[in-house]
Amino acid sequence: MSLPESTDAWWKSAVVYQVYPRSFADSDGDGVGDLRGVESKLDYLAELGVDVLWLSPVYPSPQDDNGYDISDYRGIEPVFGTLDDFDRLLAGVHGRGMKLVMDLVVNHTSDEHPWFVESRSSKDNPKRDWYWWRPPREGVPAGAPGAEPTNWTSFFTGPTWELDEATGEYYLHLFSRKQPDLNWENPQVRAAVHEMMRWWLDRGVDGFRMDVINMISKDTALPDGPGGDGSAHYLHGPRLHEFLREMHREVFADRAGATMTVGEMPGVTVEEARLLTDPARAEVDMVFQFEHVQLDHGPSKWDRTGLDLRDLKATLGRWQAGLADVGWNSLYWNNHDQPRVVSRFGDDGAHRVESAKMLATVLHLHRGTPFIYQGEELGMTNYPFTSAAQFRDIESVNHHALAGDAALPGLRAMSRDNARTPMQWDASPNAGFTTGTPWLPVNPNHTEVNAAAALAETDSVFHHYRALIALRHSEPTVVHGNFTMLLPDDPNVYAFSRSHRDTELLVLANFTSKEQRPDLGFPWWDAHLVLGSHSNRGATLRPWEARVYRQ
Ligand code: TEU
């Protein structure tokens, strides 16, 4: 039973903008972005029209995984600034009518977090059970190959278990060895996390993006997995729903509707998302699913295959249908873990602007809350990496260490560093990102692709995003309209409609560099054009063209 529009959750009509602080704006010339840099760009974000900022982690961290390895949950990493800088940023965000959500990384901590330092100090330390410690596999001496308690492979290559020589036991880390997994079976761990979350909400934060939150409940028998794939034993564990409901009760229940939560959930299915995002179950508001960002993965993400548009329509269509009557979708092409979509699913050469606008139109007219990743609104592209030495991301560096230079083509196309090159503010030497030496090189195409040029050019990708956001804020059909996929078997055109009360919107988008004449069985081109990526009319869609009609 969907609520009347007026009382429906605020985040359903919101657009979220993700800031990756290391790469957004550097205010002190040390080559790394920071909170004062973000604050200095709030008017730019208000001009774009976004409603919520999602800050990737800014907490104290040895930066083994760029902040997703936290050593203190109640502070700010000095390279990003201070708590005062944070409070001023938050006030600036709220002062412009926007909201701010933090990144909650509680499946694991840094191995330099005091909790883990204590936990590893001795087997009978009161915090030993705050993490997953196990003796070597029966009959195999510690340190010997195969002595790891399970055969699971880490997301960043290698085993998921690290031996602690001092106590002779192994600790679990699904990601890097400097990211030990917290043991959520332990109620003290859960209470400590809830208390920390309330601390940030009391400080005025408006919610959380929850990192790999569907990994917090593991199969406590810790069985081996086929070929080292342990995902069946740590994704969506038996107590996930219980833990999320407890968290909601302990942290959000008395803040009725004021907050927003989105759970990042690799491997989540539509069926699970219907439960997880059902407001009646009070778990999370939305999830990040991964199906559409794995359609071009071969045996691994590094073996990139092309995209079959029919697969994309099938996947996004299933999520639209699956959460039509319960729950709510998040909508995204990009984030700090995915290569730039215009290079991936569009054309970052001759049709960069057109394909960036087309991809934005398709995503923002779906039913759900859109997430824009910094630079996406400018049509920023992948970086022209030429050598392995240029990569900084632990996932890419470890993959290259394992696979050697043969991995370069895959790294060039799929490395997370493609998303992490500095934001391109202008055409000056370091794109206006820093007066120092950027921690990751600026994309050479910043002389053309940058915010200053986009703001000045009324027909730019930026202004198209601004128009899409304004349409979501002014047209209830964009927020609430029922979704109907059209032409599901057309390999070239993505078409769908949204209907709400007596309004129907029709969206057509050409995913190719050739002209297309989609046949819907009626002269769709005669309808009232609400928004178009090209100044084109008639029955033929230009290469990478998108149009939105009201009929
Ligand atoms: O990402 C989880 C995750 O699924 C990714 O690691 C994904 O497998 C990978 O990027 C695909 O290439 C979250 C954060 O978004 C990511 O930045 C962190 O590295 C990871 O968790 C660990 O905190």
Coordinates of C-alpha atoms and ligand atoms in Angstrom, one line a residue:
M1 CA 0.0 0.0 0.0
S2 CA 1.9 3.1 -1.2
L3 CA 1.7 6.2 1.0
P4 CA 0.1 9.5 -0.3
E5 CA 2.8 11.5 -2.1
S6 CA 2.9 14.2 0.5
T7 CA 3.8 11.9 3.4
D8 CA 6.0 9.6 1.3
A9 CA 9.6 9.4 2.4
W10 CA 11.6 12.6 1.4
W11 CA 14.5 10.6 -0.1
K12 CA 12.1 9.2 -2.8
S13 CA 12.1 12.5 -4.6
A14 CA 15.7 13.3 -3.8
V15 CA 18.9 13.1 -5.9
V16 CA 22.1 12.1 -4.1
Y17 CA 25.6 13.3 -5.1
Q18 CA 28.5 11.2 -4.0
V19 CA 31.7 13.0 -3.1
Y20 CA 35.0 11.0 -3.0
P21 CA 36.9 13.5 -0.7
R22 CA 40.4 12.4 -1.8
S23 CA 39.6 13.5 -5.3
F24 CA 37.0 16.3 -5.1
A25 CA 38.8 19.6 -4.1
D26 CA 42.0 20.3 -2.3
S27 CA 42.0 23.5 -0.2
D28 CA 45.6 23.3 1.2
G29 CA 47.7 22.3 -1.8
D30 CA 48.8 18.9 -0.5
G31 CA 47.4 17.2 -3.6
V32 CA 44.7 15.4 -1.6
G33 CA 41.1 16.7 -1.5
D34 CA 39.6 17.7 1.9
L35 CA 36.5 18.9 3.7
R36 CA 37.3 22.6 3.2
G37 CA 37.5 21.8 -0.5
V38 CA 34.1 20.2 -0.4
E39 CA 32.7 23.2 1.5
S40 CA 34.1 25.6 -1.2
K41 CA 32.1 23.8 -3.8
L42 CA 28.7 23.7 -2.1
D43 CA 27.3 26.5 -4.3
Y44 CA 28.3 24.4 -7.4
L45 CA 26.3 21.5 -5.9
A46 CA 23.4 23.7 -5.0
E47 CA 23.4 25.0 -8.6
L48 CA 23.3 21.4 -9.9
G49 CA 20.2 21.0 -7.7
V50 CA 21.1 17.9 -5.7
D51 CA 19.4 17.2 -2.4
V52 CA 21.8 14.9 -0.5
L53 CA 25.6 14.6 -0.3
W54 CA 27.1 11.2 0.4
L55 CA 30.6 11.6 1.7
S56 CA 32.9 8.6 1.2
P57 CA 34.9 7.9 4.4
V58 CA 36.7 10.9 6.0
Y59 CA 37.5 9.2 9.3
P60 CA 41.1 8.6 10.6
S61 CA 42.5 5.7 8.6
P62 CA 45.9 4.4 7.4
Q63 CA 44.3 4.7 3.9
D64 CA 45.2 1.1 3.0
D65 CA 41.9 1.1 1.1
N66 CA 41.5 4.9 0.8
G67 CA 39.6 5.2 4.0
Y68 CA 37.4 2.1 3.9
D69 CA 39.8 0.9 6.7
I70 CA 38.8 3.0 9.7
S71 CA 41.0 3.4 12.8
D72 CA 38.7 5.9 14.7
Y73 CA 35.0 6.2 14.0
R74 CA 34.5 9.5 15.8
G75 CA 37.2 11.7 14.2
I76 CA 38.3 13.2 10.9
E77 CA 41.5 12.0 9.1
P78 CA 43.9 15.0 9.4
V79 CA 44.6 15.0 5.6
F80 CA 40.8 15.7 5.2
G81 CA 40.6 18.3 8.1
T82 CA 39.1 18.4 11.5
L83 CA 35.8 17.9 13.2
D84 CA 35.3 21.7 13.2
D85 CA 35.8 21.6 9.4
F86 CA 33.2 18.8 9.3
D87 CA 30.7 20.8 11.4
R88 CA 31.2 23.9 9.2
L89 CA 30.6 21.7 6.1
L90 CA 27.5 20.2 7.6
A91 CA 26.2 23.6 8.5
G92 CA 26.9 24.8 4.9
V93 CA 25.0 21.8 3.5
H94 CA 22.0 22.3 5.7
G95 CA 22.1 26.0 5.2
R96 CA 21.5 25.4 1.5
G97 CA 18.6 23.0 2.2
M98 CA 20.6 19.9 1.4
K99 CA 21.4 16.9 3.6
L100 CA 24.5 14.9 4.3
V101 CA 24.9 11.1 4.7
M102 CA 28.1 9.5 6.0
D103 CA 29.8 6.3 4.9
L104 CA 29.3 3.6 7.6
V105 CA 32.1 1.0 7.3
V106 CA 31.4 -1.6 10.0
N107 CA 31.8 -4.9 8.4
H108 CA 35.5 -4.4 9.2
T109 CA 37.7 -1.9 10.8
S110 CA 41.4 -1.0 10.2
D111 CA 43.9 -3.3 11.9
E112 CA 45.1 -0.1 13.6
H113 CA 41.8 0.5 15.3
P114 CA 42.2 0.3 19.1
W115 CA 39.5 -2.4 19.1
F116 CA 41.7 -4.7 16.9
V117 CA 44.9 -3.7 18.6
E118 CA 43.4 -4.9 21.9
S119 CA 41.8 -7.9 20.3
R120 CA 45.1 -9.2 18.8
S121 CA 47.0 -8.5 22.0
S122 CA 46.2 -11.8 23.6
K123 CA 43.8 -14.7 23.3
D124 CA 42.0 -13.8 26.5
N125 CA 41.6 -10.1 25.8
P126 CA 38.0 -9.0 26.5
K127 CA 37.9 -7.8 22.8
R128 CA 39.3 -11.1 21.4
D129 CA 35.8 -12.1 20.3
W130 CA 35.1 -8.7 18.6
Y131 CA 36.8 -10.2 15.5
W132 CA 37.0 -13.6 13.9
W133 CA 40.0 -15.5 15.3
R134 CA 40.5 -19.2 14.6
P135 CA 43.4 -21.7 15.1
P136 CA 45.1 -23.1 12.0
R137 CA 43.2 -25.8 10.1
E138 CA 43.2 -29.1 11.9
G139 CA 46.5 -31.0 11.3
V140 CA 48.3 -28.1 9.4
P141 CA 51.0 -26.2 11.2
A142 CA 50.4 -22.4 11.4
G143 CA 51.8 -20.5 8.5
A144 CA 51.9 -23.6 6.3
P145 CA 50.0 -23.4 2.9
G146 CA 46.4 -24.5 3.5
A147 CA 46.6 -23.8 7.3
E148 CA 44.0 -21.0 6.8
P149 CA 40.8 -21.9 8.7
T150 CA 38.8 -21.7 5.4
N151 CA 39.8 -21.6 1.7
W152 CA 38.1 -18.3 1.0
T153 CA 39.7 -15.8 -1.4
S154 CA 39.8 -12.1 -0.5
F155 CA 38.2 -9.4 -2.7
F156 CA 41.7 -8.0 -3.0
T157 CA 43.3 -11.4 -4.0
G158 CA 45.0 -13.9 -1.6
P159 CA 43.5 -15.8 1.4
T160 CA 40.9 -14.1 3.7
W161 CA 42.9 -15.2 6.7
E162 CA 46.1 -13.6 8.2
L163 CA 48.2 -15.4 10.7
D164 CA 49.1 -13.5 13.9
E165 CA 52.4 -14.9 14.9
A166 CA 52.2 -13.7 18.5
T167 CA 49.0 -15.7 19.3
G168 CA 49.4 -18.4 16.6
E169 CA 45.9 -17.8 15.4
Y170 CA 44.4 -16.4 12.1
Y171 CA 42.0 -13.5 11.8
L172 CA 39.4 -13.1 9.0
H173 CA 39.6 -10.2 6.5
L174 CA 37.3 -10.4 3.4
F175 CA 39.1 -7.4 2.0
S176 CA 42.7 -6.4 2.7
R177 CA 44.7 -7.9 5.6
K178 CA 44.5 -4.4 7.1
Q179 CA 40.7 -4.6 7.2
P180 CA 39.9 -7.3 9.8
D181 CA 36.2 -8.3 9.9
L182 CA 34.2 -7.4 13.0
N183 CA 32.3 -10.3 14.7
W184 CA 28.7 -9.1 14.6
E185 CA 27.7 -12.2 16.5
N186 CA 29.0 -10.4 19.6
P187 CA 26.3 -8.0 21.0
Q188 CA 29.0 -5.7 22.4
V189 CA 30.2 -5.1 18.8
R190 CA 26.7 -4.2 17.7
A191 CA 26.1 -1.9 20.7
A192 CA 29.3 -0.1 20.0
V193 CA 28.4 0.4 16.4
H194 CA 24.9 1.7 17.3
E195 CA 26.3 4.1 19.8
M196 CA 28.8 5.5 17.2
M197 CA 26.0 5.9 14.6
R198 CA 23.8 7.8 17.1
W199 CA 26.8 10.0 17.9
W200 CA 27.0 11.1 14.2
L201 CA 23.2 11.5 13.9
D202 CA 23.2 13.7 17.1
R203 CA 25.9 15.8 15.4
G204 CA 23.3 16.5 12.6
V205 CA 24.2 13.9 10.0
D206 CA 21.1 12.8 7.9
G207 CA 21.8 9.1 7.4
F208 CA 24.3 6.5 6.2
R209 CA 25.5 4.7 3.1
M210 CA 26.4 1.3 4.6
D211 CA 29.5 -0.4 3.2
V212 CA 29.1 -4.2 2.3
I213 CA 26.5 -4.3 5.0
N214 CA 25.2 -7.7 3.7
M215 CA 28.5 -9.3 4.8
I216 CA 28.1 -8.7 8.6
S217 CA 26.3 -12.0 9.3
K218 CA 28.5 -15.0 8.5
D219 CA 27.8 -18.8 8.7
T220 CA 29.5 -19.3 12.1
A221 CA 30.6 -22.9 11.0
L222 CA 32.9 -21.1 8.5
P223 CA 32.8 -23.9 5.9
D224 CA 35.1 -23.9 2.8
G225 CA 33.7 -22.6 -0.4
P226 CA 33.8 -24.0 -4.0
G227 CA 37.2 -23.0 -5.5
G228 CA 37.8 -20.6 -2.6
D229 CA 34.5 -18.7 -3.2
G230 CA 33.2 -18.3 0.3
S231 CA 30.4 -15.9 -0.7
A232 CA 27.7 -18.4 0.1
H233 CA 28.9 -18.3 3.7
Y234 CA 29.3 -14.5 4.2
L235 CA 26.7 -12.9 1.9
H236 CA 23.3 -12.5 3.4
G237 CA 24.1 -14.6 6.5
P238 CA 21.4 -16.1 8.7
R239 CA 21.1 -13.1 11.0
L240 CA 21.3 -10.2 8.5
H241 CA 17.7 -9.2 8.8
E242 CA 17.8 -9.5 12.6
F243 CA 21.0 -7.3 12.8
L244 CA 19.5 -4.7 10.5
R245 CA 16.2 -4.6 12.4
E246 CA 18.1 -4.3 15.7
M247 CA 20.2 -1.4 14.2
H248 CA 17.0 0.3 13.0
R249 CA 15.4 0.0 16.4
E250 CA 18.5 1.2 18.3
V251 CA 19.5 4.0 15.9
F252 CA 16.8 5.2 13.6
A253 CA 13.4 4.3 15.2
D254 CA 13.1 7.5 17.3
R255 CA 14.2 9.8 14.4
A256 CA 11.0 9.0 12.5
G257 CA 11.7 9.4 8.8
A258 CA 14.3 12.1 9.2
T259 CA 17.1 9.9 8.0
M260 CA 18.1 8.0 4.9
T261 CA 19.9 4.7 4.7
V262 CA 21.2 2.8 1.7
G263 CA 22.9 -0.6 2.1
E264 CA 25.7 -1.6 -0.3
M265 CA 25.0 -5.3 -1.0
P266 CA 27.0 -7.2 -3.5
G267 CA 25.1 -10.2 -4.7
V268 CA 21.7 -9.0 -3.4
T269 CA 18.7 -10.3 -5.3
V270 CA 15.3 -8.6 -6.1
E271 CA 13.6 -11.0 -3.7
E272 CA 16.0 -10.2 -0.9
A273 CA 15.7 -6.5 -1.6
R274 CA 11.9 -6.7 -1.3
L275 CA 12.4 -7.8 2.3
L276 CA 15.3 -5.5 3.1
T277 CA 13.7 -2.3 1.8
D278 CA 10.1 -3.0 2.9
P279 CA 9.3 -0.1 5.2
A280 CA 7.1 -2.3 7.3
R281 CA 10.2 -4.4 8.2
A282 CA 12.3 -1.4 9.2
E283 CA 15.7 -2.6 7.9
V284 CA 17.1 -0.2 5.3
D285 CA 15.5 2.3 2.9
M286 CA 17.4 1.2 -0.2
V287 CA 20.1 -1.2 -1.3
F288 CA 22.9 -0.8 -3.9
Q289 CA 22.6 -3.9 -6.1
F290 CA 25.4 -4.9 -8.5
E291 CA 23.7 -6.8 -11.4
H292 CA 23.8 -4.0 -14.0
V293 CA 27.4 -3.2 -13.2
Q294 CA 28.5 -6.8 -13.7
L295 CA 26.9 -7.3 -17.1
D296 CA 30.2 -6.7 -19.0
H297 CA 32.2 -8.9 -16.6
G298 CA 33.6 -12.1 -18.2
P299 CA 35.0 -14.8 -15.9
S300 CA 36.2 -11.9 -13.7
K301 CA 35.6 -8.1 -13.7
W302 CA 39.0 -7.8 -15.5
D303 CA 37.8 -9.8 -18.5
R304 CA 35.6 -7.1 -19.9
T305 CA 33.0 -8.2 -22.4
G306 CA 30.7 -5.8 -24.4
L307 CA 27.2 -4.9 -23.1
D308 CA 24.1 -6.4 -24.7
L309 CA 21.4 -3.8 -24.2
R310 CA 18.8 -6.5 -23.9
D311 CA 20.6 -7.8 -20.8
L312 CA 20.6 -4.3 -19.3
K313 CA 16.9 -3.8 -20.0
A314 CA 16.1 -7.3 -18.5
T315 CA 18.1 -6.6 -15.3
L316 CA 16.9 -3.0 -14.7
G317 CA 13.4 -4.0 -15.8
R318 CA 13.3 -6.8 -13.2
W319 CA 14.4 -4.5 -10.4
Q320 CA 11.8 -1.9 -11.5
A321 CA 9.0 -4.6 -11.5
G322 CA 10.3 -6.3 -8.3
L323 CA 10.2 -3.2 -6.2
A324 CA 7.1 -1.6 -7.8
D325 CA 4.7 -2.5 -4.9
V326 CA 7.1 -2.7 -2.0
G327 CA 10.5 -1.2 -1.1
W328 CA 12.5 1.3 -3.3
N329 CA 15.3 1.2 -5.8
S330 CA 18.6 3.1 -5.8
L331 CA 19.7 4.1 -9.3
Y332 CA 23.4 4.4 -10.2
W333 CA 25.8 4.0 -13.1
N334 CA 28.9 5.3 -11.2
N335 CA 30.6 5.3 -7.8
H336 CA 34.2 5.2 -6.6
D337 CA 34.4 1.4 -7.4
Q338 CA 33.1 1.5 -11.0
P339 CA 34.8 2.8 -14.2
R340 CA 33.2 5.9 -15.8
V341 CA 29.9 4.9 -17.4
V342 CA 30.4 7.1 -20.5
S343 CA 33.6 5.1 -21.3
R344 CA 31.9 1.8 -20.3
F345 CA 28.4 1.9 -21.7
G346 CA 28.6 5.1 -23.8
D347 CA 31.1 6.6 -26.3
D348 CA 33.8 8.7 -24.7
G349 CA 35.1 9.8 -28.1
A350 CA 33.0 11.5 -30.8
H351 CA 29.8 11.2 -28.8
R352 CA 30.9 11.8 -25.3
V353 CA 28.4 14.6 -24.5
E354 CA 25.5 12.9 -26.3
S355 CA 26.1 9.5 -24.7
A356 CA 26.6 11.0 -21.2
K357 CA 23.3 12.9 -21.5
M358 CA 21.5 9.7 -22.9
L359 CA 22.8 7.6 -20.0
A360 CA 21.7 10.2 -17.5
T361 CA 18.2 10.5 -19.0
V362 CA 17.7 6.7 -19.0
L363 CA 18.8 6.3 -15.3
H364 CA 17.1 9.4 -13.9
L365 CA 13.7 8.6 -15.4
H366 CA 13.6 5.2 -13.8
R367 CA 11.6 4.7 -10.6
G368 CA 14.0 5.1 -7.6
T369 CA 16.5 7.5 -6.0
P370 CA 19.3 8.5 -8.4
F371 CA 22.9 8.7 -7.2
I372 CA 25.3 10.9 -9.2
Y373 CA 29.1 10.3 -8.7
Q374 CA 31.3 13.3 -8.8
G375 CA 32.3 14.3 -12.3
E376 CA 29.5 12.2 -13.9
E377 CA 27.5 15.4 -14.4
L378 CA 30.4 16.7 -16.5
G379 CA 30.7 13.5 -18.6
M380 CA 34.1 12.7 -17.1
T381 CA 35.8 9.6 -18.7
N382 CA 38.1 6.8 -17.8
Y383 CA 41.8 7.7 -17.5
P384 CA 44.3 6.7 -20.3
F385 CA 46.5 4.6 -18.0
T386 CA 49.6 3.4 -19.8
S387 CA 51.5 1.5 -17.1
A388 CA 50.9 -0.5 -14.0
A389 CA 52.9 2.0 -12.0
Q390 CA 50.1 4.6 -12.4
F391 CA 47.6 2.6 -10.3
R392 CA 47.0 3.4 -6.6
D393 CA 43.9 1.3 -5.8
I394 CA 44.8 -1.7 -3.6
E395 CA 42.4 -4.0 -5.7
S396 CA 44.2 -3.0 -8.9
V397 CA 47.8 -3.1 -7.5
N398 CA 47.1 -6.6 -6.0
H399 CA 45.6 -7.8 -9.2
H400 CA 48.6 -6.6 -11.2
A401 CA 50.9 -8.2 -8.7
L402 CA 49.1 -11.5 -9.3
A403 CA 48.5 -11.3 -13.1
G404 CA 51.4 -9.1 -14.3
D405 CA 51.3 -6.8 -17.3
A406 CA 48.9 -9.1 -19.1
A407 CA 46.4 -7.5 -16.8
L408 CA 46.9 -4.0 -18.2
P409 CA 44.0 -4.0 -20.7
G410 CA 41.6 -5.1 -18.0
L411 CA 43.0 -2.7 -15.5
R412 CA 42.8 0.2 -18.0
A413 CA 39.1 -0.5 -18.6
M414 CA 37.9 -1.6 -15.2
S415 CA 40.2 -0.3 -12.5
R416 CA 38.5 1.6 -9.7
D417 CA 41.2 4.3 -10.2
N418 CA 39.3 5.4 -13.3
A419 CA 36.7 6.9 -11.0
R420 CA 39.2 8.3 -8.6
T421 CA 41.2 10.8 -10.7
P422 CA 40.8 14.4 -9.5
M423 CA 37.6 16.3 -10.2
Q424 CA 38.0 18.5 -13.2
W425 CA 37.0 22.1 -12.2
D426 CA 38.7 24.0 -15.0
A427 CA 41.3 23.8 -17.8
S428 CA 44.3 25.0 -15.7
P429 CA 47.2 22.6 -15.2
N430 CA 45.8 20.5 -12.3
A431 CA 42.1 21.2 -13.4
G432 CA 41.7 23.6 -10.4
F433 CA 41.7 20.5 -8.1
T434 CA 45.0 21.5 -6.3
T435 CA 47.8 23.9 -6.4
G436 CA 50.1 21.0 -5.4
T437 CA 50.8 17.6 -7.0
P438 CA 47.6 15.5 -7.2
W439 CA 47.8 12.1 -5.5
L440 CA 46.5 10.6 -8.7
P441 CA 47.1 12.3 -12.1
V442 CA 44.4 14.6 -13.6
N443 CA 42.9 13.3 -16.8
P444 CA 44.5 15.1 -19.7
N445 CA 41.1 15.8 -21.3
H446 CA 40.3 18.2 -18.5
T447 CA 41.3 21.0 -20.9
E448 CA 37.9 20.2 -22.6
V449 CA 36.0 18.3 -19.9
N450 CA 35.6 20.6 -16.8
A451 CA 33.0 22.3 -14.7
A452 CA 33.9 25.9 -15.8
A453 CA 33.3 25.0 -19.4
A454 CA 30.2 23.0 -18.6
L455 CA 28.6 25.8 -16.6
A456 CA 29.3 28.3 -19.4
E457 CA 27.9 26.0 -22.1
T458 CA 24.1 25.9 -21.8
D459 CA 23.9 22.7 -23.8
S460 CA 26.4 20.9 -21.7
V461 CA 26.1 17.6 -19.8
F462 CA 26.0 19.6 -16.5
H463 CA 22.9 21.6 -17.6
H464 CA 21.2 18.4 -18.8
Y465 CA 21.7 16.8 -15.3
R466 CA 20.3 20.1 -13.9
A467 CA 17.2 19.8 -16.1
L468 CA 16.7 16.1 -15.1
I469 CA 17.0 16.9 -11.4
A470 CA 14.5 19.8 -11.9
L471 CA 12.1 17.5 -13.7
R472 CA 12.3 15.0 -10.8
H473 CA 11.5 17.9 -8.4
S474 CA 8.6 19.2 -10.4
E475 CA 6.9 16.2 -12.1
P476 CA 5.4 13.6 -9.6
T477 CA 5.3 11.0 -12.4
V478 CA 9.1 10.8 -12.4
V479 CA 9.0 9.9 -8.6
H480 CA 5.9 7.9 -8.3
G481 CA 5.0 6.8 -11.9
N482 CA 4.5 3.0 -12.7
F483 CA 7.3 1.7 -14.9
T484 CA 6.6 -0.2 -18.1
M485 CA 9.5 -1.5 -20.2
L486 CA 9.0 -1.1 -24.0
L487 CA 10.8 -2.9 -26.9
P488 CA 12.6 -5.3 -24.5
D489 CA 14.1 -7.2 -27.4
D490 CA 15.4 -4.2 -29.3
P491 CA 19.3 -4.4 -29.1
N492 CA 19.7 -0.7 -29.9
V493 CA 17.0 1.4 -28.3
Y494 CA 16.1 1.6 -24.6
A495 CA 12.4 2.6 -24.3
F496 CA 10.0 2.7 -21.4
S497 CA 7.0 4.7 -20.0
R498 CA 6.1 6.0 -16.6
S499 CA 2.4 6.6 -15.8
H500 CA 0.9 8.4 -12.8
R501 CA -2.7 9.5 -12.5
D502 CA -3.4 11.1 -15.9
T503 CA 0.2 11.7 -16.9
E504 CA 2.3 9.4 -19.0
L505 CA 5.9 10.0 -19.7
L506 CA 7.6 8.2 -22.6
V507 CA 11.4 7.8 -22.7
L508 CA 13.4 6.7 -25.8
A509 CA 17.2 6.4 -25.9
N510 CA 19.6 5.3 -28.7
F511 CA 22.4 3.2 -27.3
T512 CA 24.3 3.2 -30.6
S513 CA 26.4 5.5 -32.8
K514 CA 23.9 4.8 -35.7
E515 CA 20.5 6.5 -36.3
Q516 CA 17.5 4.4 -35.0
R517 CA 13.8 4.6 -35.9
P518 CA 12.1 2.7 -33.0
D519 CA 8.6 1.5 -33.9
L520 CA 6.2 1.7 -31.0
G521 CA 3.1 1.3 -33.3
F522 CA 2.2 5.0 -32.9
P523 CA 3.7 8.3 -33.9
W524 CA 5.5 8.9 -30.6
W525 CA 7.4 11.8 -32.0
D526 CA 4.2 13.9 -32.2
A527 CA 3.8 13.9 -28.4
H528 CA 4.9 16.9 -26.2
L529 CA 8.7 16.8 -25.8
V530 CA 9.7 17.5 -22.2
L531 CA 13.4 17.0 -22.5
G532 CA 15.8 16.0 -25.2
S533 CA 19.6 15.5 -25.5
H534 CA 19.6 16.8 -29.0
S535 CA 17.7 19.7 -30.7
N536 CA 16.3 17.0 -33.0
R537 CA 12.7 16.0 -33.8
G538 CA 10.9 13.4 -35.9
A539 CA 10.9 9.6 -36.0
T540 CA 14.7 9.2 -36.2
L541 CA 16.9 9.1 -33.1
R542 CA 20.4 10.5 -33.8
P543 CA 23.4 8.5 -32.4
W544 CA 23.2 8.3 -28.6
E545 CA 20.1 10.5 -28.6
A546 CA 17.5 10.5 -25.8
R547 CA 14.1 12.1 -25.5
V548 CA 11.4 12.4 -22.9
Y549 CA 7.8 13.0 -24.0
R550 CA 4.6 13.7 -22.0
Q551 CA 1.6 12.2 -23.7
Ligands
TEU1 O1 33.0 -2.2 -1.9 C1 32.6 -3.5 -1.9 C2 32.7 -4.2 -3.1 O2 31.9 -4.9 -3.5 C3 33.8 -3.8 -4.0 O3 34.9 -4.1 -3.3 C4 33.8 -4.5 -5.2 O4 33.9 -5.8 -5.1 C5 34.9 -4.1 -6.0 O5 35.0 -2.8 -6.0 C6 34.6 -4.4 -7.4 O6 35.7 -4.2 -8.1 C7 33.0 -1.5 -0.7 C8 33.5 -0.1 -1.0 O7 32.7 0.6 -1.9 C9 34.9 -0.3 -1.5 O8 35.5 0.9 -2.0 C10 35.8 -0.9 -0.5 O9 37.0 -1.2 -1.1 C11 35.1 -2.2 0.0 O10 33.7 -2.1 0.3 C12 35.7 -2.6 1.3 O11 35.4 -1.6 2.3

